[in-house]
């Protein structure tokens, strides 16, 4: 289970790095939603045992906005 969290955390970190690398461009809804979940990174990577309140509120916003990935 811990390896799955590490894998997800690394993927999230990679996406965040790619977004910054591309500079200021119009971001797709999925990218914006993913970046908005950065408060969850410590939880996803296993650095904390529970998600922070900011993680939970951001996740609620993403779920409410229902972004579509195109798949």
mmCIF file of C-alpha atoms in Angstrom:
data_model
loop_
_atom_site.group_PDB
_atom_site.id
_atom_site.type_symbol
_atom_site.label_atom_id
_atom_site.label_comp_id
_atom_site.label_asym_id
_atom_site.label_seq_id
_atom_site.Cartn_x
_atom_site.Cartn_y
_atom_site.Cartn_z
ATOM 1 C CA UNK A 1 0.000 0.000 0.000
ATOM 2 C CA UNK A 2 2.844 2.366 0.822
ATOM 3 C CA UNK A 3 4.441 1.734 -2.569
ATOM 4 C CA UNK A 4 1.154 2.688 -4.257
ATOM 5 C CA UNK A 5 1.099 5.977 -2.333
ATOM 6 C CA UNK A 6 4.689 6.649 -3.326
ATOM 7 C CA UNK A 7 3.878 5.911 -6.957
ATOM 8 C CA UNK A 8 0.878 8.252 -6.937
ATOM 9 C CA UNK A 9 2.928 10.918 -5.169
ATOM 10 C CA UNK A 10 5.702 10.686 -7.739
ATOM 11 C CA UNK A 11 3.213 10.970 -10.586
ATOM 12 C CA UNK A 12 1.607 13.999 -8.952
ATOM 13 C CA UNK A 13 5.027 15.583 -8.394
ATOM 14 C CA UNK A 14 5.972 14.954 -12.033
ATOM 15 C CA UNK A 15 2.776 16.582 -13.280
ATOM 16 C CA UNK A 16 3.359 19.595 -11.032
ATOM 17 C CA UNK A 17 6.911 19.946 -12.364
ATOM 18 C CA UNK A 18 5.698 19.727 -15.964
ATOM 19 C CA UNK A 19 3.108 22.420 -15.365
ATOM 20 C CA UNK A 20 5.764 24.762 -13.974
ATOM 21 C CA UNK A 21 8.180 23.888 -16.791
ATOM 22 C CA UNK A 22 5.693 24.988 -19.439
ATOM 23 C CA UNK A 23 5.424 28.433 -17.882
ATOM 24 C CA UNK A 24 2.294 30.498 -17.997
ATOM 25 C CA UNK A 25 0.030 28.773 -20.498
ATOM 26 C CA UNK A 26 -3.665 28.161 -20.480
ATOM 27 C CA UNK A 27 -4.158 25.041 -18.425
ATOM 28 C CA UNK A 28 -6.715 22.410 -19.178
ATOM 29 C CA UNK A 29 -9.423 21.690 -16.630
ATOM 30 C CA UNK A 30 -7.760 18.422 -15.630
ATOM 31 C CA UNK A 31 -4.359 20.005 -15.099
ATOM 32 C CA UNK A 32 -5.866 22.817 -13.072
ATOM 33 C CA UNK A 33 -7.773 20.322 -10.950
ATOM 34 C CA UNK A 34 -4.657 18.230 -10.383
ATOM 35 C CA UNK A 35 -2.529 21.216 -9.420
ATOM 36 C CA UNK A 36 -5.230 22.387 -7.019
ATOM 37 C CA UNK A 37 -4.769 19.108 -5.145
ATOM 38 C CA UNK A 38 -1.173 19.950 -4.194
ATOM 39 C CA UNK A 39 -2.192 20.304 -0.500
ATOM 40 C CA UNK A 40 -2.770 16.528 -0.629
ATOM 41 C CA UNK A 41 0.803 15.713 -1.648
ATOM 42 C CA UNK A 42 2.051 15.002 1.884
ATOM 43 C CA UNK A 43 -0.823 12.592 2.481
ATOM 44 C CA UNK A 44 -0.471 10.866 -0.885
ATOM 45 C CA UNK A 45 3.270 10.370 -0.408
ATOM 46 C CA UNK A 46 2.775 8.992 3.096
ATOM 47 C CA UNK A 47 4.382 11.896 4.961
ATOM 48 C CA UNK A 48 1.212 12.310 7.036
ATOM 49 C CA UNK A 49 -1.299 9.745 8.224
ATOM 50 C CA UNK A 50 -4.370 11.857 7.464
ATOM 51 C CA UNK A 51 -5.178 14.449 4.799
ATOM 52 C CA UNK A 52 -5.116 18.101 5.852
ATOM 53 C CA UNK A 53 -8.267 20.201 5.961
ATOM 54 C CA UNK A 54 -7.028 22.151 2.916
ATOM 55 C CA UNK A 55 -6.616 18.859 1.040
ATOM 56 C CA UNK A 56 -10.178 17.847 1.881
ATOM 57 C CA UNK A 57 -11.626 21.212 0.879
ATOM 58 C CA UNK A 58 -9.724 21.224 -2.423
ATOM 59 C CA UNK A 59 -10.859 17.680 -3.167
ATOM 60 C CA UNK A 60 -14.457 18.726 -2.461
ATOM 61 C CA UNK A 61 -14.101 21.599 -4.931
ATOM 62 C CA UNK A 62 -12.688 19.329 -7.632
ATOM 63 C CA UNK A 63 -15.457 16.771 -7.139
ATOM 64 C CA UNK A 64 -18.095 19.522 -7.246
ATOM 65 C CA UNK A 65 -16.696 20.993 -10.472
ATOM 66 C CA UNK A 66 -16.590 17.544 -12.156
ATOM 67 C CA UNK A 67 -13.668 18.202 -14.525
ATOM 68 C CA UNK A 68 -13.487 15.860 -17.480
ATOM 69 C CA UNK A 69 -10.212 14.387 -18.708
ATOM 70 C CA UNK A 70 -11.344 13.621 -22.247
ATOM 71 C CA UNK A 71 -11.055 9.853 -21.824
#
